[in-house]
Amino acid sequence: MSTGPGADSAPAHNPYDTHDNTTRNRTFSSLKVRNYRLFFTGAIVSNTGTWMARITQDWLVLSLTGSAAAVGITTALQFLPMLLFGLYGGVIADRYPKRRLLLLSQGALGLCGLALAVLTLSGHVQVWHVYLIAFLLGMVTVVDTPARQSFVSELVGPAQLRNAVSLNSANFQSARLVGPAVAGLLIASIGSGWAFLVNGLSFLAPLTALLLMRTGELHKVERAPRGKGQLREGLRYVAGRPELIWPIALVGFIGTFGFNFPIWLTAFADGVFHVGPGTYGFLNTLMAVGSLAGALLSARRGTSRLRLLVGAAMAFGVLEIAAALSPAFWLFALLLVPIGMLGLTVNVTANSSVQMATDPVMRGRVMSLYMMVFVGGTPLGAPLLGWITDTYGARVGFATGGAVSLAAAVVIGLVLARVGGLRLKVDLRRGHPHVRFVQREELATAA
């Protein structure tokens, strides 16, 4: 059942939610579910390894080529399959048992990590090897991502879905606190290959968790039958619902242009502030601190308001521009914390509101579209912003991403306001909100 559109719309409605506000606002309530605890525990191990591999991969490519654009190409290749085949991954996720799909995809991700470890430790790694494995990782995530996103509802049920989505993000960001720091130490002390090896082995944890789950305790979700036109059906479903299409469009712009941190942080660390891999890992850790705070705050909230999504996206763009212009390292580093918090708030708010407004039988296809737009735009944005960063400097590249994110948030916020029957009200009286959205009727009455 869908919600009413609008920048100040009601919370994303969950028709199955019979919990009161106190229950919904318990930050860790989803962890009471045994299957979700297993999922959460396995994920934090593999997520830590994944963050180690991401940081190591970016630094390895920069070391092999000396080019921020090459880092952008690597990132683009990893997300290109999602752009090309993401919707088909959603059809597969809706059609087949998600636990079985995840056993296959998580095993394949682990093998990719081990392959890169062998190449690096043997001293034979070349940049094309990294490109190829990045592309293979992307092919696996085409199925893994929508299956993992939609599997959460089978683990916890509709009543705990928003909390579980937020805790998944907190899980990912907690791993981001540890992974980059450990990767920086390993790169500086014994080399990149060991970080890749740890990543490959880390996937044993989610595989074990999936095998230990009690399948009888999973919440049954109707699977889509075989048939023609399922991809088009998913697109029509989203196109007819403003509360789905506009949040997806907003995260698409921000994912494409505002989330290119591998390019910018390597460029700032190497070319602007002239620091080593240890400090580069520290910058990623600072972003993770903010992201973790944003995830935990999201887990405490029981609602997903579109006005929060738009406001956080605007602030995210403004702070990226401010960070790009920062004259001192300490100021740049400090701004990464709220940037991480706001970026995570945008992602969790959009993700949970879209999932809650989607019928369960369509969730795999809708979430594949969400992820295709969110991360699938990276193959377009990463090389472009990598080229801008190489040509005009890291500051211009970072500011460009922030400016596009800010413009998209403003435009989509105005569109949502118009669709939802809202108008911008300016009130200069003391003690009143100076600028806010109100219903047309309220504005007419005030006039």
XYZ file of C-alpha atoms in Angstrom, residues 19 22-24 26-38 40 155-156 160 163-164 167 214 217:
26
model
C 3.845 -2.294 17.221
C 7.978 2.691 21.839
C 8.639 -0.691 20.267
C 9.487 0.761 16.870
C 14.029 0.643 20.152
C 17.323 0.944 18.354
C 18.254 -2.757 18.385
C 14.812 -4.387 18.434
C 15.415 -6.462 15.274
C 18.285 -8.310 16.961
C 15.743 -10.192 19.074
C 15.079 -12.313 15.968
C 17.515 -15.267 15.893
C 17.799 -15.495 12.115
C 18.475 -11.780 11.849
C 21.143 -11.993 14.577
C 22.945 -14.626 12.514
C 23.844 -9.400 11.223
C 14.104 -12.399 8.381
C 12.256 -9.887 10.581
C 10.631 -4.559 12.150
C 14.682 -0.938 12.136
C 16.449 -3.816 10.390
C 20.774 -1.677 11.580
C 16.048 -21.923 10.847
C 11.167 -19.155 11.148
